[in-house]
Amino acid sequence: MKVVLFCGGYGMRMRSSAHDDVPKPMQLVGPRPLLWHIMRYYAHFGHTDFILCLGYGAQHVKDYFLHYRETSSNDFVLQDGEAELFSTDISDWRITFADTGVETPIGERLRRVRHHLGDDEVFLANYSDVLSDAPLDIMIDRLVASDNAASMLVVPPQSSFHCVQLDEASTVTSLAPVSELPVWENGGFFVLRQEIFDKLPVGGDLVDDVCGALVREGRLLAHRHRGFWQSADTVKERIRLEASYASGERPWMMWEHEPSPAPVPLLEEAWSS
């Protein structure tokens, strides 16, 4: 399935200084940028046809893949000045680079790349600042087997703050971590049918407009995930991911510790099963 990745925002909270013009998806975790880790996750499940919705810092993204160095993350033998790779990352990837504007809302970015989806009824979409070990194959199967128009990953609240309940005299009656409350957050990782474009207005938003309309119709599916999920929306969060990578604790890098799943069947086959 085609994978639409939103990677055109400013990423102001990620910047380490006023002179840092590298867009958020290109911030490094280990030797590779966030965007690569996300794309590698989808490739692990057999989805290697990517549509990048570019905006701010687009040239950084283009230059990275135009001058891609396989030797940065793959073992190789150097002989007679030539590198012989033991494995490759992106040789089977197809990447569409689409300029969707700098100030464009996410829903409008998606609308502007619709023609790149062709006739595929179901496609995948995600932000470019979230890493997870979510079971993508199961999420796809659930959506395809249902009558829902879309599904999203949902995760427990990620805040480290505590929620406080008070009585009328302002006496604290309960105190609990936000993460223990019976609520869920949008974790990205969307599986979408093309019919969602019928609910996406010009300049609209994927969550507020599309998901909001589907909620009212009872046609938005959620996949609850209590495993690893980490955004990289701030410098602090990216440093946390970097530390995890350096320690060898890399649960999002599923391709390192488990074989790739069998390819997801074609949509026609999935419907007939």
XYZ file of N, CA and C in Angstrom:
819
model
N 0.837 -1.194 0.000
C 0.000 0.000 0.000
C 0.870 1.241 0.000
N 0.365 2.310 -0.581
C 1.102 3.568 -0.585
C 1.070 4.194 0.809
N 2.155 4.861 1.153
C 2.318 5.472 2.472
C 2.507 6.973 2.302
N 1.565 7.763 2.817
C 1.661 9.224 2.770
C 2.239 9.705 4.095
N 3.342 10.447 4.023
C 3.986 10.955 5.231
C 3.986 12.480 5.209
N 3.503 13.071 6.302
C 3.433 14.527 6.419
C 4.744 15.037 7.006
N 5.528 15.707 6.198
C 6.852 16.146 6.664
C 7.167 17.557 6.174
N 6.185 18.453 6.294
C 6.382 19.801 5.787
C 6.254 20.907 6.802
N 6.072 20.566 8.091
C 5.891 21.600 9.105
C 7.205 22.242 9.524
N 7.098 23.328 10.275
C 8.279 24.057 10.726
C 9.056 23.301 11.811
N 8.331 22.627 12.715
C 9.006 21.926 13.805
C 9.726 22.877 14.744
N 9.070 23.969 15.127
C 9.716 25.002 15.932
C 10.202 24.472 17.279
N 9.420 23.575 17.904
C 9.805 23.088 19.228
C 10.983 22.125 19.178
N 11.332 21.661 17.973
C 12.437 20.725 17.824
C 13.772 21.441 17.661
N 13.761 22.690 17.276
C 15.009 23.371 16.925
C 15.853 23.664 18.158
N 17.158 23.468 18.006
C 18.083 23.709 19.115
C 18.539 25.149 19.171
N 18.359 25.915 18.070
C 18.719 27.325 18.058
C 17.961 28.018 16.934
N 18.040 29.348 16.915
C 17.341 30.122 15.885
C 17.943 29.897 14.514
N 19.166 29.402 14.489
C 19.860 29.185 13.211
C 19.705 27.740 12.700
N 18.981 26.936 13.438
C 18.783 25.541 13.056
C 17.641 25.470 12.039
N 17.978 25.259 10.764
C 16.949 25.234 9.722
C 16.647 23.823 9.237
N 17.168 22.809 9.930
C 16.884 21.431 9.539
C 15.460 21.080 9.964
N 14.599 20.624 9.063
C 13.216 20.309 9.434
C 13.158 19.121 10.385
N 12.096 19.070 11.162
C 11.963 18.049 12.200
C 12.155 16.625 11.685
N 11.586 16.236 10.543
C 11.770 14.854 10.085
C 13.225 14.479 9.791
N 14.098 15.482 9.623
C 15.485 15.206 9.288
C 16.410 15.276 10.506
N 15.851 15.474 11.702
C 16.660 15.412 12.916
C 17.099 13.965 13.142
N 18.343 13.794 13.594
C 18.931 12.460 13.661
C 18.540 11.691 14.911
N 18.343 10.390 14.726
C 18.289 9.411 15.803
C 19.276 8.326 15.394
N 20.436 8.297 16.057
C 21.516 7.460 15.558
C 22.065 8.077 14.282
N 22.479 7.266 13.316
C 23.047 7.822 12.089
C 22.020 8.224 11.046
N 20.741 7.981 11.332
C 19.690 8.241 10.349
C 18.648 9.202 10.905
N 17.980 9.981 10.035
C 16.952 10.919 10.499
C 15.652 10.209 10.894
N 14.833 10.939 11.641
C 13.523 10.419 12.047
C 12.748 9.858 10.862
N 12.745 10.600 9.762
C 11.983 10.193 8.594
C 12.411 8.827 8.107
N 13.699 8.555 8.099
C 14.199 7.244 7.661
C 13.679 6.143 8.570
N 13.701 6.369 9.879
C 13.226 5.354 10.829
C 11.755 5.027 10.567
N 10.955 6.059 10.301
C 9.532 5.846 10.041
C 9.335 5.077 8.737
N 10.067 5.460 7.696
C 9.956 4.771 6.411
C 10.444 3.334 6.531
N 11.487 3.127 7.306
C 12.016 1.762 7.488
C 11.009 0.881 8.216
N 10.249 1.477 9.135
C 9.181 0.746 9.828
C 8.147 0.247 8.822
N 7.685 1.125 7.935
C 6.693 0.707 6.944
C 7.283 -0.319 5.978
N 8.540 -0.136 5.596
C 9.182 -1.091 4.689
C 9.280 -2.467 5.327
N 9.439 -2.504 6.642
C 9.486 -3.788 7.359
C 8.215 -4.593 7.128
N 7.085 -3.903 6.979
C 5.812 -4.573 6.746
C 5.495 -4.711 5.256
N 6.444 -4.377 4.405
C 6.271 -4.587 2.970
C 5.715 -3.410 2.207
N 5.615 -2.244 2.837
C 5.041 -1.068 2.186
C 6.170 -0.081 1.872
N 6.564 -0.009 0.619
C 7.760 0.735 0.222
C 7.479 1.798 -0.831
N 6.209 2.127 -1.050
C 5.833 3.166 -2.008
C 5.421 4.400 -1.212
N 6.335 5.361 -1.107
C 6.149 6.498 -0.215
C 5.806 7.775 -0.976
N 4.914 8.584 -0.380
C 4.581 9.908 -0.897
C 4.893 10.891 0.223
N 5.927 11.702 0.028
C 6.343 12.651 1.047
C 5.710 14.001 0.785
N 4.903 14.488 1.726
C 4.262 15.802 1.618
C 5.230 16.839 2.170
N 5.945 17.502 1.291
C 7.014 18.408 1.689
C 6.512 19.829 1.855
N 7.269 20.604 2.633
C 6.968 22.014 2.836
C 8.227 22.703 3.290
N 8.263 23.088 4.572
C 9.456 23.730 5.110
C 10.651 22.760 5.057
N 11.797 23.266 4.603
C 13.013 22.450 4.576
C 12.980 21.323 3.568
N 12.173 21.468 2.523
C 12.023 20.385 1.543
C 13.354 19.978 0.928
N 14.243 20.937 0.693
C 15.500 20.619 0.034
C 16.376 19.702 0.886
N 16.266 19.821 2.201
C 17.012 18.919 3.086
C 16.587 17.472 2.845
N 15.283 17.272 2.718
C 14.759 15.920 2.493
C 15.195 15.404 1.127
N 15.057 16.226 0.104
C 15.427 15.817 -1.246
C 16.914 15.482 -1.331
N 17.752 16.352 -0.777
C 19.198 16.140 -0.862
C 19.615 14.864 -0.136
N 18.951 14.586 0.990
C 19.314 13.394 1.755
C 19.138 12.131 0.924
N 18.021 12.022 0.233
C 17.777 10.800 -0.538
C 18.472 10.827 -1.896
N 18.685 12.002 -2.461
C 19.415 12.075 -3.722
C 20.879 11.674 -3.547
N 21.403 11.892 -2.343
C 22.805 11.566 -2.061
C 22.884 10.529 -0.934
N 21.987 9.579 -0.970
C 21.856 8.603 0.106
C 23.099 7.731 0.220
N 23.543 7.523 1.451
C 24.729 6.697 1.715
C 24.304 5.408 2.405
N 24.264 4.328 1.643
C 23.884 3.028 2.204
C 24.863 2.579 3.294
N 26.115 3.000 3.185
C 27.133 2.536 4.124
C 26.949 3.102 5.529
N 26.080 4.080 5.708
C 25.867 4.657 7.036
C 25.168 3.696 7.984
N 24.364 2.792 7.454
C 23.616 1.879 8.322
C 23.689 0.427 7.862
N 24.610 0.112 6.959
C 24.762 -1.271 6.503
C 26.243 -1.664 6.509
N 26.502 -2.917 6.906
C 27.870 -3.420 6.855
C 28.295 -3.633 5.408
N 29.580 -3.495 5.160
C 30.071 -3.633 3.795
C 31.550 -4.003 3.795
N 32.006 -4.478 2.656
C 33.428 -4.745 2.420
C 33.930 -3.731 1.402
N 35.044 -3.095 1.705
C 35.654 -2.150 0.777
C 36.841 -2.823 0.099
N 36.753 -2.968 -1.196
C 37.826 -3.618 -1.957
C 38.021 -2.885 -3.278
N 39.264 -2.558 -3.562
C 39.605 -1.830 -4.794
C 38.804 -0.536 -4.922
N 38.557 0.090 -3.785
C 37.839 1.358 -3.791
C 36.346 1.251 -3.971
N 35.799 0.026 -4.029
C 34.365 -0.192 -4.203
C 33.775 -0.831 -2.956
N 32.611 -0.340 -2.531
C 31.938 -0.894 -1.362
C 30.970 -1.992 -1.793
N 31.145 -3.174 -1.187
C 30.225 -4.290 -1.441
C 29.335 -4.451 -0.217
N 28.060 -4.083 -0.367
C 27.124 -4.086 0.750
C 26.645 -5.488 1.091
N 26.496 -5.753 2.403
C 25.891 -7.016 2.839
C 24.363 -6.940 2.777
N 23.824 -5.725 2.896
C 22.370 -5.517 2.816
C 22.125 -4.090 2.355
N 20.884 -3.821 1.994
C 20.535 -2.488 1.503
C 19.263 -2.004 2.178
N 19.152 -0.693 2.327
C 17.977 -0.114 2.985
C 16.873 0.230 2.004
N 17.210 0.981 0.959
C 16.172 1.649 0.177
C 16.167 1.272 -1.301
N 16.885 0.224 -1.667
C 16.981 -0.092 -3.098
C 15.625 -0.443 -3.704
N 14.677 -0.919 -2.887
C 13.360 -1.284 -3.411
C 12.302 -0.238 -3.060
N 12.719 0.938 -2.567
C 11.759 1.978 -2.218
C 11.437 2.835 -3.435
N 10.194 3.261 -3.509
C 9.775 4.254 -4.496
C 9.312 5.472 -3.715
N 9.928 6.616 -3.950
C 9.645 7.807 -3.148
C 9.171 8.938 -4.057
N 7.966 9.438 -3.801
C 7.436 10.595 -4.504
C 7.630 11.819 -3.626
N 8.325 12.830 -4.152
C 8.572 14.065 -3.417
C 7.576 15.121 -3.918
N 6.628 15.499 -3.071
C 5.558 16.407 -3.483
C 5.577 17.664 -2.631
N 5.769 18.825 -3.263
C 5.744 20.097 -2.561
C 4.288 20.460 -2.275
N 3.904 20.451 -0.992
C 2.515 20.741 -0.622
C 2.382 22.073 0.108
N 3.439 22.899 0.076
C 3.360 24.224 0.670
C 3.899 24.279 2.084
N 4.258 25.471 2.501
C 4.872 25.652 3.818
C 3.824 25.839 4.919
N 2.780 26.588 4.654
C 1.775 26.909 5.677
C 0.554 26.002 5.597
N 0.645 24.907 4.890
C -0.521 24.078 4.567
C -0.934 23.168 5.718
N -2.217 23.122 6.085
C -2.694 22.164 7.088
C -2.508 20.729 6.594
N -2.453 19.806 7.514
C -2.183 18.405 7.160
C -3.251 17.850 6.223
N -4.508 18.170 6.486
C -5.564 17.664 5.615
C -5.418 18.158 4.189
N -5.029 19.418 4.043
C -4.834 19.975 2.709
C -3.607 19.357 2.042
N -2.556 19.065 2.811
C -1.400 18.358 2.244
C -1.849 17.024 1.645
N -2.693 16.327 2.391
C -3.188 15.037 1.909
C -4.025 15.213 0.645
N -4.873 16.211 0.644
C -5.723 16.451 -0.526
C -4.882 16.746 -1.758
N -3.768 17.445 -1.587
C -2.931 17.830 -2.715
C -2.134 16.675 -3.317
N -2.021 15.556 -2.614
C -1.290 14.404 -3.178
C -2.243 13.270 -3.548
N -3.538 13.537 -3.522
C -4.505 12.473 -3.808
C -4.224 11.807 -5.156
N -3.853 12.591 -6.177
C -3.653 12.013 -7.509
C -2.503 11.019 -7.535
N -1.597 11.087 -6.546
C -0.494 10.130 -6.496
C -0.943 8.766 -5.956
N -2.135 8.707 -5.393
C -2.637 7.448 -4.837
C -3.190 6.518 -5.913
N -3.468 7.043 -7.092
C -4.018 6.215 -8.153
C -5.362 5.648 -7.760
N -5.570 4.387 -8.085
C -6.851 3.731 -7.809
C -6.832 2.911 -6.521
N -5.777 3.014 -5.732
C -5.700 2.243 -4.492
C -6.817 2.672 -3.551
N -7.661 1.717 -3.167
C -8.783 2.074 -2.298
C -8.307 2.381 -0.885
N -7.328 1.625 -0.401
C -6.836 1.795 0.963
C -5.381 2.249 0.913
N -5.033 3.204 1.757
C -3.651 3.671 1.838
C -3.325 3.997 3.283
N -2.057 4.254 3.545
C -1.564 4.513 4.887
C -1.095 5.959 4.983
N -1.172 6.533 6.180
C -0.716 7.907 6.380
C -0.210 8.061 7.800
N 0.723 8.999 7.969
C 1.302 9.191 9.300
C 2.032 10.522 9.372
N 2.263 10.961 10.593
C 3.128 12.094 10.833
C 4.574 11.613 10.704
N 5.504 12.557 10.682
C 6.911 12.181 10.521
C 7.711 12.465 11.778
N 7.056 12.340 12.926
C 7.758 12.596 14.183
C 7.368 11.602 15.272
N 6.921 10.406 14.874
C 6.474 9.411 15.843
C 7.088 8.056 15.497
N 7.667 7.394 16.496
C 8.211 6.051 16.322
C 7.436 5.093 17.223
N 7.188 3.876 16.726
C 6.381 2.918 17.476
C 6.690 1.502 17.009
N 6.287 0.525 17.836
C 6.355 -0.876 17.437
C 4.945 -1.426 17.214
N 4.020 -0.554 16.838
C 2.625 -0.961 16.624
C 2.526 -2.010 15.523
N 1.592 -2.959 15.655
C 1.435 -4.048 14.673
C 0.672 -3.578 13.430
N 1.383 -3.022 12.489
C 0.752 -2.419 11.318
C -0.080 -3.417 10.530
N 0.402 -4.644 10.391
C -0.346 -5.637 9.612
C -1.715 -5.910 10.212
N -1.793 -5.942 11.541
C -3.077 -6.176 12.209
C -3.999 -4.975 12.020
N -3.444 -3.777 12.104
C -4.262 -2.576 11.911
C -4.874 -2.548 10.515
N -4.088 -2.922 9.526
C -4.598 -2.942 8.153
C -5.686 -3.991 8.003
N -5.438 -5.179 8.519
C -6.417 -6.264 8.408
C -7.751 -5.871 9.036
N -7.708 -5.221 10.187
C -8.940 -4.835 10.888
C -9.748 -3.844 10.065
N -9.055 -2.872 9.468
C -9.771 -1.862 8.681
C -10.364 -2.476 7.427
N -9.582 -3.292 6.731
C -10.036 -3.898 5.478
C -11.235 -4.813 5.716
N -11.250 -5.504 6.850
C -12.332 -6.447 7.143
C -13.581 -5.765 7.687
N -13.528 -4.450 7.883
C -14.654 -3.730 8.465
C -15.317 -2.833 7.428
N -16.392 -2.183 7.849
C -17.069 -1.203 7.006
C -16.646 0.221 7.345
N -15.635 0.368 8.182
C -15.175 1.685 8.573
C -14.396 2.350 7.440
N -14.374 3.664 7.452
C -13.675 4.407 6.412
C -12.232 4.708 6.790
N -11.904 4.611 8.088
C -10.555 4.947 8.534
C -10.301 4.315 9.890
N -9.022 4.157 10.197
C -8.629 3.748 11.544
C -7.411 4.553 11.952
N -7.242 4.717 13.256
C -6.073 5.413 13.787
C -5.537 4.643 14.989
N -4.243 4.759 15.189
C -3.636 4.214 16.389
C -3.953 5.153 17.551
N -4.319 4.588 18.706
C -4.520 5.397 19.906
C -3.643 4.835 21.013
N -3.101 5.735 21.822
C -2.156 5.361 22.872
C -2.573 6.022 24.173
N -2.111 5.497 25.324
C -2.389 6.166 26.600
C -1.753 7.550 26.622
N -2.292 8.479 27.417
C -1.695 9.813 27.511
C -0.217 9.733 27.866
N 0.586 10.539 27.213
C 2.031 10.471 27.383
C 2.570 11.456 28.412
N 1.718 12.309 28.956
C 2.165 13.313 29.913
C 2.648 12.670 31.210
N 3.669 13.272 31.823
C 4.182 12.794 33.116
C 3.516 13.509 34.285
N 2.577 14.419 33.980
C 1.891 15.156 35.031
C 0.857 14.269 35.741
N 0.388 14.758 36.877
C -0.658 14.076 37.626
C -1.963 14.859 37.506
N -3.046 14.114 37.475
C -4.382 14.718 37.432
C -4.908 14.814 38.871
N -5.401 15.977 39.219
C -5.840 16.239 40.590
C -7.343 16.480 40.605
N -8.031 15.827 41.532
C -9.476 16.037 41.702
C -9.705 16.724 43.045
N -10.575 17.737 43.048
C -10.802 18.541 44.243
C -12.269 18.501 44.656
N -12.504 18.767 45.940
C -13.887 18.963 46.383
C -14.178 20.460 46.432
N -15.334 20.844 46.920
C -15.737 22.254 46.911
C -14.848 23.122 47.790
N -14.167 22.516 48.773
C -13.288 23.271 49.665
C -11.850 23.274 49.151
N -11.658 22.799 47.916
C -10.331 22.729 47.295
C -9.408 21.733 47.998
N -9.997 20.776 48.679
C -9.210 19.687 49.252
C -9.020 18.625 48.180
N -7.794 18.163 48.039
C -7.504 17.135 47.040
C -8.132 15.822 47.465
N -8.967 15.275 46.599
C -9.636 14.009 46.909
C -9.026 12.826 46.162
N -8.288 13.106 45.085
C -7.599 12.019 44.382
C -6.444 12.593 43.587
N -5.457 11.754 43.378
C -4.252 12.145 42.663
C -3.776 10.942 41.876
N -3.662 11.100 40.552
C -3.282 9.958 39.718
C -2.501 10.431 38.498
N -1.529 9.646 38.050
C -0.819 9.996 36.818
C -1.797 10.064 35.645
N -1.588 11.030 34.781
C -2.455 11.169 33.619
C -2.475 9.878 32.802
N -1.331 9.189 32.737
C -1.230 7.969 31.931
C -2.129 6.849 32.437
N -2.626 6.967 33.687
C -3.487 5.916 34.245
C -4.968 6.229 34.063
N -5.277 7.370 33.494
C -6.675 7.716 33.285
C -7.258 6.898 32.129
N -8.550 6.635 32.151
C -9.179 5.818 31.095
C -9.464 6.632 29.843
N -8.427 7.285 29.314
C -8.557 8.061 28.086
C -7.428 7.665 27.147
N -7.594 7.992 25.865
C -6.611 7.638 24.850
C -6.297 8.846 23.994
N -5.073 8.896 23.460
C -4.656 9.971 22.578
C -4.494 9.475 21.149
N -4.687 10.372 20.206
C -4.407 10.062 18.813
C -2.912 9.809 18.651
N -2.560 8.618 18.197
C -1.155 8.256 18.028
C -0.703 8.240 16.585
N -1.553 8.771 15.668
C -1.178 8.758 14.255
C -1.375 7.376 13.657
N -0.515 7.001 12.719
C -0.566 5.685 12.068
C -1.988 5.401 11.562
N -2.372 6.148 10.538
C -3.713 6.033 9.969
C -3.750 4.982 8.863
N -4.867 4.251 8.803
C -5.206 3.410 7.652
C -6.497 4.005 7.095
N -6.477 4.395 5.813
C -7.569 5.210 5.272
C -8.097 4.647 3.963
N -9.394 4.793 3.771
C -9.998 4.536 2.470
C -10.105 5.865 1.714
N -10.055 5.783 0.398
C -10.090 7.025 -0.372
C -11.410 7.778 -0.223
N -12.435 7.132 0.269
C -13.707 7.838 0.455
C -13.596 8.961 1.482
N -12.521 8.984 2.275
C -12.364 10.055 3.260
C -12.218 11.418 2.576
N -11.799 11.419 1.292
C -11.651 12.692 0.591
C -12.996 13.389 0.391
N -14.086 12.630 0.449
C -15.411 13.237 0.340
C -15.719 14.124 1.543
N -14.991 13.923 2.640
C -15.236 14.667 3.863
C -14.123 15.678 4.156
N -13.198 15.821 3.213
C -12.048 16.693 3.428
C -12.195 17.964 2.596
N -12.554 19.076 3.209
C -12.718 20.324 2.450
C -11.373 20.929 2.080
N -11.379 21.842 1.144
C -10.174 22.586 0.786
C -9.664 23.315 2.027
N -8.372 23.142 2.314
C -7.794 23.771 3.496
C -8.182 23.094 4.792
N -8.767 21.892 4.714
C -9.270 21.210 5.900
C -8.211 20.455 6.670
N -8.657 19.819 7.749
C -7.772 19.079 8.641
C -8.177 17.611 8.672
N -7.198 16.727 8.707
C -7.477 15.301 8.699
C -8.227 14.860 9.950
N -7.813 15.344 11.110
C -8.436 14.910 12.358
C -9.742 15.656 12.606
N -9.702 16.987 12.614
C -10.906 17.759 12.950
C -12.029 17.540 11.940
N -11.709 17.601 10.662
C -12.752 17.510 9.640
C -13.109 16.068 9.294
N -12.112 15.291 8.876
C -12.396 13.924 8.421
C -12.756 13.015 9.592
N -11.861 12.919 10.570
C -12.129 12.016 11.695
C -13.355 12.481 12.483
N -13.518 13.795 12.616
C -14.698 14.301 13.310
C -15.986 13.868 12.639
N -16.018 13.945 11.301
C -17.211 13.517 10.565
C -17.441 12.019 10.704
N -16.369 11.244 10.665
C -16.499 9.787 10.780
C -16.953 9.366 12.180
N -16.520 10.107 13.194
C -16.983 9.817 14.554
C -18.496 9.973 14.631
N -19.006 11.038 14.024
C -20.457 11.263 14.054
C -21.210 10.171 13.318
N -20.563 9.556 12.328
C -21.191 8.469 11.566
C -20.920 7.104 12.181
N -20.046 7.040 13.170
C -19.681 5.749 13.766
C -18.848 4.897 12.841
N -17.938 5.539 12.051
C -17.160 4.789 11.068
C -15.658 5.042 11.193
N -15.216 5.378 12.407
C -13.786 5.541 12.679
C -13.357 4.464 13.660
N -12.412 3.645 13.242
C -11.928 2.525 14.043
C -10.663 2.941 14.780
N -10.485 2.474 16.001
C -9.278 2.750 16.776
C -8.546 1.447 17.072
N -7.233 1.525 17.064
C -6.417 0.381 17.489
C -5.655 0.803 18.733
N -6.037 0.230 19.871
C -5.392 0.586 21.133
C -4.023 -0.090 21.251
N -3.010 0.719 21.545
C -1.635 0.203 21.610
C -0.982 0.644 22.910
N -0.573 -0.333 23.701
C 0.117 -0.057 24.962
C 1.608 -0.367 24.875
N 2.073 -0.686 23.686
C 3.493 -0.949 23.508
C 4.272 0.342 23.350
N 5.400 0.251 22.671
C 6.251 1.427 22.524
C 5.619 2.440 21.573
N 5.616 3.680 22.003
C 5.170 4.814 21.173
C 5.844 6.047 21.707
N 6.571 6.746 20.875
C 7.275 7.942 21.315
C 7.277 8.992 20.218
N 6.730 10.145 20.535
C 6.812 11.263 19.600
C 8.183 11.919 19.742
N 8.534 12.704 18.738
C 9.782 13.477 18.780
C 9.439 14.911 18.429
N 8.510 15.457 19.176
C 7.976 16.778 18.879
C 8.831 17.898 19.462
N 9.717 17.551 20.405
C 10.571 18.538 21.050
C 12.008 18.025 21.085
N 12.933 18.912 21.386
C 14.341 18.519 21.522
C 14.488 17.469 22.623
N 13.781 17.659 23.738
C 13.858 16.721 24.862
C 13.433 15.316 24.435
N 12.363 15.236 23.669
C 11.877 13.921 23.231
C 12.843 13.269 22.247
N 13.443 14.085 21.371
C 14.410 13.505 20.437
C 15.654 13.019 21.179
N 16.103 13.757 22.192
C 17.251 13.334 22.990
C 16.948 12.018 23.699
N 15.700 11.857 24.135
C 15.302 10.603 24.777
C 15.395 9.440 23.791
N 14.961 9.675 22.554
C 15.081 8.639 21.534
C 16.541 8.350 21.209
N 17.347 9.392 21.154
C 18.767 9.225 20.866
C 19.442 8.391 21.953
N 19.097 8.656 23.217
C 19.658 7.887 24.321
C 19.220 6.430 24.256
N 17.961 6.225 23.894
C 17.458 4.857 23.751
C 18.193 4.125 22.638
N 18.407 4.822 21.537
C 19.148 4.221 20.424
C 20.566 3.859 20.851
N 21.235 4.771 21.541
C 22.619 4.544 21.956
C 22.748 3.380 22.932
N 21.711 3.174 23.760
C 21.751 2.085 24.740
C 21.416 0.728 24.138
N 20.951 0.730 22.903
C 20.559 -0.517 22.258
C 19.104 -0.882 22.465
N 18.366 -0.031 23.206
C 16.938 -0.265 23.421
C 16.183 0.427 22.293
N 15.891 -0.297 21.230
C 15.301 0.291 20.031
C 14.052 -0.486 19.597
N 13.011 -0.465 20.400
C 11.840 -1.308 20.088
C 11.168 -0.945 18.776
N 11.305 0.310 18.328
C 10.679 0.707 17.060
C 11.398 0.104 15.854
N 12.653 -0.323 16.037
C 13.433 -0.888 14.934
C 13.157 -2.384 14.847
N 11.916 -2.704 14.510
C 11.453 -4.083 14.514
C 12.225 -4.948 13.533
N 12.761 -4.334 12.486
C 13.504 -5.081 11.471
C 14.807 -5.660 12.024
N 15.257 -5.176 13.196
C 16.505 -5.677 13.780
C 16.320 -6.953 14.578
N 15.108 -7.170 15.093
C 14.941 -8.289 16.023
C 13.797 -9.226 15.680
N 13.192 -9.069 14.521
C 12.191 -10.036 14.093
C 12.121 -10.033 12.570
N 11.791 -11.190 11.970
C 11.710 -11.226 10.508
C 10.552 -10.394 10.001
N 10.682 -9.930 8.773
C 9.590 -9.178 8.174
C 8.365 -10.067 8.036
N 7.163 -9.549 8.300
C 5.950 -10.357 8.137
C 5.715 -10.669 6.668
N 4.868 -11.672 6.452
C 4.508 -11.988 5.067
C 3.824 -10.786 4.447
N 4.019 -10.545 3.150
C 3.390 -9.385 2.509
C 1.883 -9.377 2.726
N 1.339 -8.207 2.959
C -0.109 -8.068 3.113
C -0.774 -8.424 1.784
N -1.818 -9.271 1.782
C -2.447 -9.657 0.518
C -3.037 -8.472 -0.203
N -3.200 -8.617 -1.516
C -3.862 -7.576 -2.289
C -5.264 -7.356 -1.766
N -5.768 -6.162 -1.939
C -7.068 -5.807 -1.372
C -8.151 -6.766 -1.820
N -8.117 -7.145 -3.121
C -9.152 -8.066 -3.628
C -9.109 -9.396 -2.904
N -7.874 -9.871 -2.610
C -7.742 -11.144 -1.902
C -8.234 -11.010 -0.475
N -7.922 -9.857 0.143
C -8.342 -9.647 1.533
C -9.856 -9.629 1.646
N -10.527 -9.027 0.671
C -11.986 -8.980 0.714
C -12.606 -10.353 0.531
N -11.952 -11.202 -0.248
C -12.538 -12.504 -0.533
C -12.272 -13.505 0.586
N -11.322 -13.183 1.497
C -10.993 -14.120 2.568
C -11.987 -13.998 3.725
